[in-house]
XYZ file of C-alpha atoms in Angstrom:
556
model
C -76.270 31.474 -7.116
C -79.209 30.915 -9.483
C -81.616 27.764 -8.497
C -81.833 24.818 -10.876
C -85.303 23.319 -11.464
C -86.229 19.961 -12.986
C -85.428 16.370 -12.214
C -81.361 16.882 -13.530
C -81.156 19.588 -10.247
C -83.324 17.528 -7.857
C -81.385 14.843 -8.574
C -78.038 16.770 -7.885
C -78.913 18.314 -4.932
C -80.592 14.542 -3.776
C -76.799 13.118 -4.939
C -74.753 15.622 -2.871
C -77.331 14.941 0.142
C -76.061 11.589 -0.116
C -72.550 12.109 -0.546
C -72.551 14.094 2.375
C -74.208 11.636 4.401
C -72.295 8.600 3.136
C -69.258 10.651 4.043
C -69.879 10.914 7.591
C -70.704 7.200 7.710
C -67.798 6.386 5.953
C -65.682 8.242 8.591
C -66.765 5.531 11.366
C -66.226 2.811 9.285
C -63.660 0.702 9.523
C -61.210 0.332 6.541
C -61.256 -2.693 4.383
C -57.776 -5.171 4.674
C -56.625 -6.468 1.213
C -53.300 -7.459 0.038
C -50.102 -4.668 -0.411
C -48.799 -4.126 -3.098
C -45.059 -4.722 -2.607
C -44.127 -1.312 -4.015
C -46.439 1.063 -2.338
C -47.531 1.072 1.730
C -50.758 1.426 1.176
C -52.655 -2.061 1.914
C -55.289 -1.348 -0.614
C -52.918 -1.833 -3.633
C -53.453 0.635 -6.712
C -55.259 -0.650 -9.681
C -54.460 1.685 -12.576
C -58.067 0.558 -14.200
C -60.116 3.185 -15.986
C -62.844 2.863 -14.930
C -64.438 6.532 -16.757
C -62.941 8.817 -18.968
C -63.376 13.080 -19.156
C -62.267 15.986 -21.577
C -60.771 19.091 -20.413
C -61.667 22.189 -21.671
C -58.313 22.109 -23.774
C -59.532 18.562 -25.063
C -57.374 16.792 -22.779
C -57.706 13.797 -21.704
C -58.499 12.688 -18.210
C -59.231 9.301 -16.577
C -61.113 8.437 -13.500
C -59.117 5.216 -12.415
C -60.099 2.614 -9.849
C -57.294 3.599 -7.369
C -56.449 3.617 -3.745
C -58.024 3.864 -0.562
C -57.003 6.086 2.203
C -54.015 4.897 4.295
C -54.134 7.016 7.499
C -52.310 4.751 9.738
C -49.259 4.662 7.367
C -45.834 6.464 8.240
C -46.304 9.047 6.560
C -50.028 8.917 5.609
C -51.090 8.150 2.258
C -54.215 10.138 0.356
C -55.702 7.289 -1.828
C -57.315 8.855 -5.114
C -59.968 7.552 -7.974
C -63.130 5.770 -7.447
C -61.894 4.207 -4.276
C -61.062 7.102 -2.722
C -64.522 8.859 -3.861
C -66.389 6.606 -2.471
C -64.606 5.927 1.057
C -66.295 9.793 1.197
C -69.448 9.653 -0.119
C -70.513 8.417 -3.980
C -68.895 9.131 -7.307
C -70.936 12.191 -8.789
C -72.453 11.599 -12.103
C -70.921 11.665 -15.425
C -72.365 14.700 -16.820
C -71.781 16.721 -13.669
C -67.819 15.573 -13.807
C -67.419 16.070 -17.578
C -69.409 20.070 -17.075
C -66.826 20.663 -14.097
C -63.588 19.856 -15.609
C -64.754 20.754 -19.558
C -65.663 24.644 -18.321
C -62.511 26.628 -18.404
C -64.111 28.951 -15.989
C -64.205 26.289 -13.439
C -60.756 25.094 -13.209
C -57.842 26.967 -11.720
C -54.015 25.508 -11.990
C -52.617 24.388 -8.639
C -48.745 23.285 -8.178
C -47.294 20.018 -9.055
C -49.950 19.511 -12.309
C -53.277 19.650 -10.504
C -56.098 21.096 -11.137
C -59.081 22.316 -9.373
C -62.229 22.903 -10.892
C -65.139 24.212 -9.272
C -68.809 24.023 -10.691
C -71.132 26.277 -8.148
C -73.840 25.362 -10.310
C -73.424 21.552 -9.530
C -71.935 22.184 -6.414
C -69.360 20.064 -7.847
C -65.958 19.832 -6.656
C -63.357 18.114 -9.011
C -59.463 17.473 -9.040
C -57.112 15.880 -11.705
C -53.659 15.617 -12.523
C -52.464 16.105 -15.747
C -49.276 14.098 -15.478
C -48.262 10.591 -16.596
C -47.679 8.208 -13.716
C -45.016 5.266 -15.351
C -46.903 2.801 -12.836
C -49.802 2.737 -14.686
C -48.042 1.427 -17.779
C -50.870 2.749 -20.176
C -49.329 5.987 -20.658
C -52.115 7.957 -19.780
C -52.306 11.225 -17.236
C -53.068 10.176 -13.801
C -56.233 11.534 -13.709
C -59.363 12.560 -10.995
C -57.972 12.341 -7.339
C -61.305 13.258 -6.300
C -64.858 14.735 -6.896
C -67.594 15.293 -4.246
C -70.714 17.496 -4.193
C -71.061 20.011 -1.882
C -74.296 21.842 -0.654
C -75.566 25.433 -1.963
C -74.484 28.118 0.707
C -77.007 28.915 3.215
C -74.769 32.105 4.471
C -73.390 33.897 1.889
C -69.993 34.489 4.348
C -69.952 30.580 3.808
C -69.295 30.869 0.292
C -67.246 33.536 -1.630
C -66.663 31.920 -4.878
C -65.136 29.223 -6.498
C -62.758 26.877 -4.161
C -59.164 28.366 -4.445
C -55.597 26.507 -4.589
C -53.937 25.264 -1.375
C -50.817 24.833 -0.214
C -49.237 21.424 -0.899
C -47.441 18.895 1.467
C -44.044 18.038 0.772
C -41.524 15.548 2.055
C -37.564 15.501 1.911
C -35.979 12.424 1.742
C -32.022 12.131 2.230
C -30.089 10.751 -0.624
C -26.820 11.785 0.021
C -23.375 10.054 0.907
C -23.888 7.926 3.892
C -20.240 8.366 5.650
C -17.469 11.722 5.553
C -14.037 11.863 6.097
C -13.258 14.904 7.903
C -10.638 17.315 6.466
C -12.515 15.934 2.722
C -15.575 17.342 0.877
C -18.794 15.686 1.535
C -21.972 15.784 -1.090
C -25.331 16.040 0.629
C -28.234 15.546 -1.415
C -32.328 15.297 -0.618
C -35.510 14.863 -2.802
C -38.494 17.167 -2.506
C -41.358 15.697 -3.203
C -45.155 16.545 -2.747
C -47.632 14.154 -1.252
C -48.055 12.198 -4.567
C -44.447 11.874 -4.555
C -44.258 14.244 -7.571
C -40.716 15.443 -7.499
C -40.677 19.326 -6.841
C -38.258 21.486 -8.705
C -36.401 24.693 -8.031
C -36.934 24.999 -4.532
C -34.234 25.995 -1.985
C -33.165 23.300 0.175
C -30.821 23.816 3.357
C -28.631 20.972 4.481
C -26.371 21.016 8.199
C -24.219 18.800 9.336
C -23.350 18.556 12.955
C -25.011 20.746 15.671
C -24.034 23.808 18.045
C -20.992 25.570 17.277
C -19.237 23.577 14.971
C -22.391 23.098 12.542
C -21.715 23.736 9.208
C -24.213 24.298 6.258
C -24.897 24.506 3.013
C -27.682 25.286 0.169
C -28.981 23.691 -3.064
C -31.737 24.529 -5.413
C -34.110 21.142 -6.522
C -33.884 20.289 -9.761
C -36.612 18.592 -11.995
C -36.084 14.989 -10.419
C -36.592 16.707 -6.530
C -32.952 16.638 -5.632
C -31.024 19.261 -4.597
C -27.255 18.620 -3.897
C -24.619 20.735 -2.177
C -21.223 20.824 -0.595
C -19.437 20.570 2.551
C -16.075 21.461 1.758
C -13.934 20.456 3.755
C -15.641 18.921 6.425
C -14.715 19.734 9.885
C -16.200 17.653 12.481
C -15.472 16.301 16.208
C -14.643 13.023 16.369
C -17.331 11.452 18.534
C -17.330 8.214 20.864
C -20.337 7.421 18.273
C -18.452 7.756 15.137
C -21.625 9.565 13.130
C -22.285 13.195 12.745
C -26.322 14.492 12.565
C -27.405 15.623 9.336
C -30.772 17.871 8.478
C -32.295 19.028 5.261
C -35.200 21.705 5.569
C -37.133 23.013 2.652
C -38.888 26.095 4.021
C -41.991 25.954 2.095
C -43.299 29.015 -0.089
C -46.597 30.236 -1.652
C -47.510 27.080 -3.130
C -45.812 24.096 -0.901
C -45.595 23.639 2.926
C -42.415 22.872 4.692
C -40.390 19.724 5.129
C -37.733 18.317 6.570
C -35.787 15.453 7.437
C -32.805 13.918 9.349
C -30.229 11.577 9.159
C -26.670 10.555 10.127
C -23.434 9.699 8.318
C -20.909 7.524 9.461
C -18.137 10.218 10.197
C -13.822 9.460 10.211
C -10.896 11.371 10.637
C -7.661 11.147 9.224
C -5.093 10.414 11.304
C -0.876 11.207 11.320
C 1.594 8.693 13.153
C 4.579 10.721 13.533
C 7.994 8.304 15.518
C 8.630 9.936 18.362
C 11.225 7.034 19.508
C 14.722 6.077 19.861
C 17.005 7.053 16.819
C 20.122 5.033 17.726
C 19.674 1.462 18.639
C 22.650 -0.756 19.912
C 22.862 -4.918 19.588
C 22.087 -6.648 23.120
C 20.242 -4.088 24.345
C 16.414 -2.589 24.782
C 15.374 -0.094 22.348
C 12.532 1.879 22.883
C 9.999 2.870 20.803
C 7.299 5.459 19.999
C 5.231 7.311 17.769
C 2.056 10.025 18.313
C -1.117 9.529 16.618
C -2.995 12.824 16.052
C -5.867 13.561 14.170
C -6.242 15.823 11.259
C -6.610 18.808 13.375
C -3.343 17.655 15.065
C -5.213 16.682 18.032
C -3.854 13.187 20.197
C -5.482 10.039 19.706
C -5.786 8.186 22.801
C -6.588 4.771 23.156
C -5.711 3.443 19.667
C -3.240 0.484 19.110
C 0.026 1.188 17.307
C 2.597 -1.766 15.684
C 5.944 -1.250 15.463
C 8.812 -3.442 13.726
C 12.437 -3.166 13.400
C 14.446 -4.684 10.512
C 12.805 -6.749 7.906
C 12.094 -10.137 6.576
C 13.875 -12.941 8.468
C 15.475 -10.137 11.131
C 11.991 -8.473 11.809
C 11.508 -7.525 15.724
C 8.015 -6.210 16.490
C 5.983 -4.834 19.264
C 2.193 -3.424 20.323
C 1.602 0.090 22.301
C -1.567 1.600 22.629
C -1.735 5.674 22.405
C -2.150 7.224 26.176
C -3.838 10.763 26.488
C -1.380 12.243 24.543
C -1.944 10.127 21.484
C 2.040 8.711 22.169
C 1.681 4.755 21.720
C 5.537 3.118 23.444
C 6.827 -0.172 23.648
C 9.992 -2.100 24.163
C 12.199 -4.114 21.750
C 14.632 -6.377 24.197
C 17.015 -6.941 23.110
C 17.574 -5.510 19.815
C 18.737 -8.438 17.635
C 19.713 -6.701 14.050
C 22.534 -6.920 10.918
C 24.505 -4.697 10.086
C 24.355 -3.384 6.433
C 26.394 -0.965 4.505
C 25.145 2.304 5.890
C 24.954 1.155 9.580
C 20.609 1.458 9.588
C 17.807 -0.481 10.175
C 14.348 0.310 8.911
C 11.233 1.337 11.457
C 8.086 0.790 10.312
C 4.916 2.360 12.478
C 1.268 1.731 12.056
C -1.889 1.931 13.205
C -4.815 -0.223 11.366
C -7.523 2.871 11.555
C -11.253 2.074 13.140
C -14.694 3.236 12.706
C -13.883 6.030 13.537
C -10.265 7.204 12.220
C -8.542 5.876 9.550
C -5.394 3.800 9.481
C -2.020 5.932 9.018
C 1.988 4.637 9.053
C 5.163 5.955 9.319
C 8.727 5.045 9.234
C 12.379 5.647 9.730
C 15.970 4.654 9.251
C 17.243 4.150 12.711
C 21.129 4.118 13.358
C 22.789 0.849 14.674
C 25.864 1.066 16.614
C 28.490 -0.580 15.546
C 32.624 -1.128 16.111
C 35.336 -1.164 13.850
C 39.058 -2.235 14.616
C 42.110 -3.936 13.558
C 45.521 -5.466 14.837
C 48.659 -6.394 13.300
C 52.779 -7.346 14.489
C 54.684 -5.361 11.989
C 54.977 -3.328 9.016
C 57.773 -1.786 7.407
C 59.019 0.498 4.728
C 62.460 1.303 4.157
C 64.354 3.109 0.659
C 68.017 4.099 0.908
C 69.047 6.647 -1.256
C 65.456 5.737 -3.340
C 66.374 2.195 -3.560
C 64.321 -0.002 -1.765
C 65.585 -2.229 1.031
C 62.668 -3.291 2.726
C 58.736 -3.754 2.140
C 57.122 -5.623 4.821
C 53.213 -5.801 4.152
C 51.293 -5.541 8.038
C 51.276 -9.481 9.341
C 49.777 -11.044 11.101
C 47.121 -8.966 10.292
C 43.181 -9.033 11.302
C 42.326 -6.782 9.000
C 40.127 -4.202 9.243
C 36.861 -5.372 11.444
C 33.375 -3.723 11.331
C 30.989 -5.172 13.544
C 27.713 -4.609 15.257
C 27.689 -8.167 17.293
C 30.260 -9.514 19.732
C 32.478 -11.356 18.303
C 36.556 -12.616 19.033
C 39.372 -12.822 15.239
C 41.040 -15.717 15.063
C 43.956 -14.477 12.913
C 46.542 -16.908 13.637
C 49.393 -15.880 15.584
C 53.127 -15.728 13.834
C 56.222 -17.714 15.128
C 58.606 -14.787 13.503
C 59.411 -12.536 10.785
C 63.360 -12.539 9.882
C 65.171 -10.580 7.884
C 68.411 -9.235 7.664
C 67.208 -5.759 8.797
C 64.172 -6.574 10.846
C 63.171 -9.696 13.080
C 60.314 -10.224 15.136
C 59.201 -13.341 17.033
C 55.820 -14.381 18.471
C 53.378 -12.134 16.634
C 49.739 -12.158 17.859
C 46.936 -10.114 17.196
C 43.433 -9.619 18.105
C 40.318 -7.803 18.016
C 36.844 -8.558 20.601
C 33.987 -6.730 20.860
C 31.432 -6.977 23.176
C 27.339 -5.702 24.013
C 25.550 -4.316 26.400
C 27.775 -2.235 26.948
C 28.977 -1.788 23.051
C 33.135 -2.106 23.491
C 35.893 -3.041 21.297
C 39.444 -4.027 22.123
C 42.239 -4.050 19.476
C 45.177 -5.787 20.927
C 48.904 -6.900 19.775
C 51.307 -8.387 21.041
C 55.554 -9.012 19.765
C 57.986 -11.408 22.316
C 60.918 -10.160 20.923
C 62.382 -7.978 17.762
C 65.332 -6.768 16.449
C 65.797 -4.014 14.142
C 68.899 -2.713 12.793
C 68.499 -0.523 9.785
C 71.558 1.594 8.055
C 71.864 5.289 9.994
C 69.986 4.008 12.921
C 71.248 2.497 16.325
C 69.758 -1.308 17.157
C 67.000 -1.580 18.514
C 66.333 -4.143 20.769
C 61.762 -4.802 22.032
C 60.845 -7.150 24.416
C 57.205 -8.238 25.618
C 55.248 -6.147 23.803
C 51.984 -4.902 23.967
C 50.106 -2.650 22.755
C 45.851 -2.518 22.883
C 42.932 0.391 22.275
C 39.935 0.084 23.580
C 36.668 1.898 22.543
C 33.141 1.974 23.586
C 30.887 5.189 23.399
C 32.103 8.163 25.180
C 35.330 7.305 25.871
C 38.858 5.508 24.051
C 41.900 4.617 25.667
C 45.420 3.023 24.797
C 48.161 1.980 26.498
C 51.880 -0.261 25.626
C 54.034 -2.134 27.879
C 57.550 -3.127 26.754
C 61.290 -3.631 27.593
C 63.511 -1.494 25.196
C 67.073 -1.215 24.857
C 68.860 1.025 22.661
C 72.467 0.295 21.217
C 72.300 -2.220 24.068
C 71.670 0.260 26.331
C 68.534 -0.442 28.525
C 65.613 2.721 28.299
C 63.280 3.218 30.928
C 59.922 4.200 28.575
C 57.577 6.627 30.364
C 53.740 5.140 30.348
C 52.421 8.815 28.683
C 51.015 8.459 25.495
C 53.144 9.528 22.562
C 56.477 9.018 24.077
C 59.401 10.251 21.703
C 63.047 9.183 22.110
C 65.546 10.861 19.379
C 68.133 8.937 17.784
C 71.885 8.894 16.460
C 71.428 10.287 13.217
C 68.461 11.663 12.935
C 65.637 9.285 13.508
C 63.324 9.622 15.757
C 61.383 6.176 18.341
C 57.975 6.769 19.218
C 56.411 4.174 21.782
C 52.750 4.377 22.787
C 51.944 6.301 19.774
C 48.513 7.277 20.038
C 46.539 8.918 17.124
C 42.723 9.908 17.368
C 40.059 8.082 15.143
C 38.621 9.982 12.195
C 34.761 9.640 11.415
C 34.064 7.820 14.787
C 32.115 8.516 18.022
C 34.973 7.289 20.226
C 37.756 5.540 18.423
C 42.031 5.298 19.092
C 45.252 4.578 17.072
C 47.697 2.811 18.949
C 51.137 1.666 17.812
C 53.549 0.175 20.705
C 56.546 1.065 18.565
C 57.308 3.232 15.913
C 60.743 4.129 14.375
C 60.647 6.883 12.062
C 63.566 7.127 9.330
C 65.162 10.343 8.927
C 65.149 12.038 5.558
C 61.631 10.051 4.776
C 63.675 7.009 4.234
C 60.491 5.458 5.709
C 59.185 3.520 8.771
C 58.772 0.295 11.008
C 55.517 -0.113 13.174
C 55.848 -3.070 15.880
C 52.511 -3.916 17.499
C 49.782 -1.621 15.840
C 46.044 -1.616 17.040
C 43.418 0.564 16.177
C 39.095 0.402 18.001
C 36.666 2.751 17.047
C 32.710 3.137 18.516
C 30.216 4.449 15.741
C 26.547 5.879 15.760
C 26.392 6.221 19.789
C 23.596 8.502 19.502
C 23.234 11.523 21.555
């Protein structure tokens, strides 16, 4: 390196001296405390004043600002940069020895993120800038000289091999991305690379994992100009922790130009969840129901612990009830007793839910549960008769109940009948009835005719005393039975108890007493007429004493 002579190199030589030796004082000196700016951490707020201006060798411009001190106790550490942080090192070089450094192409060699670094052996000048505009400074010009010291000539030449060359820059990451995930959903993680000016740093590869061991997943995005690089998990798959929030890391691996960074942070992590009734499908008035559903997540495993409301029925008839989900994610409780109406098609509506938590979210189900219920009816007589297609008698069924459909206990009050009379037919004393009760579910269809008379063209007289007929239901099982006292031509009969008992007559007809006929469309259910004379030919019918129970939607 050739040897300046005259005052100008004394003087440099004397000035980097002294900025070496003000530099090492400097380092045990204690920093001076002034007032933060609210936007930065450094203490020693920025001041964007010029305070000197330079020309690059392209005629650019570049500012030596005031600016920042040092901030090594910060978290991270911040570089300061300008005059401040010159002189917390030593002393601002002169003008002309800054303006030779950064206006001599040959000095100055690109380094990432808009720096430059310009070397003047000749000076033993050391200067960096950045080109780019800092918004901050609101005077739209680059951001200038980070920093400029002297440096000594070489006294070995291994000390000194040429002009100072680029070095790697410090980065940060920074999370940015979504700050919960619903497992079983996509989740967007995102991060900012940025260097130690917090320059944003572009096209870099940045690796993001969520969760840790063997159910870690990853993905990979490339920074774009503002730092950030965004990817996918898709869906996310997760365990459901006691904590409720799943670890997430971003690394940035660092290349040629930029050292590595990293950073970590958690999301608030929730599962789905499925409440599938598990409970009774048949309920029955006056009598516990029980009821149950399984919670599961969305990998179908059981959710234990969780609280689970049931209701039956709606509005004014709503029954509820609280279970909370055992190991096997089944939540049960008890409705006693079930208290509901009974509507057209015989259900009432289940509802299931559970609210959802931190760390599952809420889910519902429901069903139409069956309601048992009991239909019946009971009349004294009915009758049909043509002769020869003309006809002779029409009796509609009295006293009649009608037909009774019922999921409650209840008792008819049809009013009895003191007689029928005509000259074919007469009955006296007609009563019917139907009663149902709960807990056990039964009906009872029961009639009963003192005395009647019937005495129809072709047919001997028949003569019925005390009659009685009933059917009885309830699930699993319907009987019937009929007492009576019968004479025939005014001939006393002695009536087997057997069900369906048939005694031909004179001329064709045919008596059936305890006539029992099977219920259609019902669990359990019985026909029972104490006395039935059949006309032959079709001429038609009389029915003394008719009942009829049925049991529906016993369940299994």
């Amino acid at each position: 390196m050739p040897v300046r002579t005259g005052s100008r190199a004394r003087r440099r030589l004397a000035s980097a001296v002294l900025a070496l030796v003000l530099g090492l004082l400097g380092a045990l000196a204690v920093p001076v405390t002034a007032s933060a700016d609210p936007g930065d951490p450094n203490p020693n707020m920025i001041d964007w004043t010029v305070v000197d201006s330079f020309q690059g060798a392209l005629g650019n411009d570049i500012p030596l600002r005031e600016g920042q001190n040092d901030y090594p106790q910060g978290n991270p550490p911040v570089d300061g940069f300008g005059r401040r942080h010159i002189l917390q090192h030593g002393v601002v070089p002169d003008h002309e020895d800054i303006q030779e450094t950064v206006g001599t192409a040959g000095f100055c060699v690109p380094a990432p993120d808009d720096r430059v670094i310009c070397t003047n052996d000749e000076a033993s000048l050391v200067v960096v800038y950045v080109t780019r505009n800092d918004p901050r400074s609101g005077d739209g010009r680059p951001f200038g000289i980070i920093t400029a010291y002297y440096f000594l000539p070489c006294i070995q030449a291994a000390d000194c091999t040429g002009p100072e060359q680029p070095h790697k820059v410090d980065t940060s990451l920074t999370y940015t991305g979504a700050g919960t995930a619903v497992n079983g959903s996509p989740v967007s993680l995102s991060a900012k690379l940025t260097n130690d000016f917090g320059t944003p740093v572009g096209g870099r590869s940045v690796r993001f994992a969520l969760g840790t061991g063997g159910t870690q997943q990853t993905c990979t995005g490339t920074t774009a100009a503002s730092g950030t690089a965004t990817c996918a998990i898709d869906p996310v798959d997760q365990p459901q922790g006691t904590a409720n929030t799943a670890p997430v890391t971003a690394s940035f691996a660092g290349d040629d130009d930029y050292n590595p960074s990293g950073t970590s942070a958690g999301v608030g992590l929730t599962s789905p969840t499925e409440l599938d009734y598990t409970g009774a499908q048949h309920l029955a008035n006056g009598t516990p129901a029980r009821l149950a559903a399984k919670l599961t997540d969305f990998g179908g495993d059981a959710v234990p612990g969780r609280s689970v409301s049931f209701a039956l029925g709606t509005g004014e008839d709503r029954q509820t009830c609280t279970g909370t989900t055992s190991d096997t994610g089944t939540a049960t409780c008890t409705v006693d007793p079930v208290d509901q109406p009974l509507n057209a098609s015989a259900t009432v509506a289940l509802s299931a839910s559970f609210a959802g938590d931190a760390g599952y979210l809420a889910s519902d189900t429901s069903a139409q549960l069956k309601l048992q219920y009991a239909t019946g009816r009971s009349y004294g007589v009915s009758a049909h008769v043509d002769l020869v297609g003309v006809p002779l008698l029409d009796v509609t069924p009295q006293p009649d109940t009608g037909t009774v459909r019922t999921a409650d206990a209840i008792t008819t009050d049809t009013p009895c009948s003191a007689s029928y009379t005509s000259l074919l037919v007469s009955v006296q004393k007609l009563c019917p009835k139907v009663a149902t009760t709960l807990a056990p579910g039964t009906v009872t269809a029961s009639s009963t005719v003192a005395q009647a008379r019937v005495g129809l063209p072709g047919v001997p007289l028949i003569e019925v005393s005390g009659l009685t007929a009933t059917s009885t239901s309830r699930c699993g099982e319907a009987v019937g039975s009929t007492t009576l006292t019968l004479r025939i031509a005014g001939v006393p009969v002695t009536v087997s108890s057997d069900p369906n008992t048939e005694i031909p007559l004179v001329g064709g007809g045919r008596l059936i007493v305890n006539e029992q006929l099977p219920s259609t469309g019902a669990d359990a259910g019985l026909k029972v007429n104490g006395v039935h004379l059949v006309l032959p030919a079709g001429a038609g019918d009389v029915v003394l004493a008719s009942t009829d129970s049925a049991t529906h939607n016993c369940g299994d």
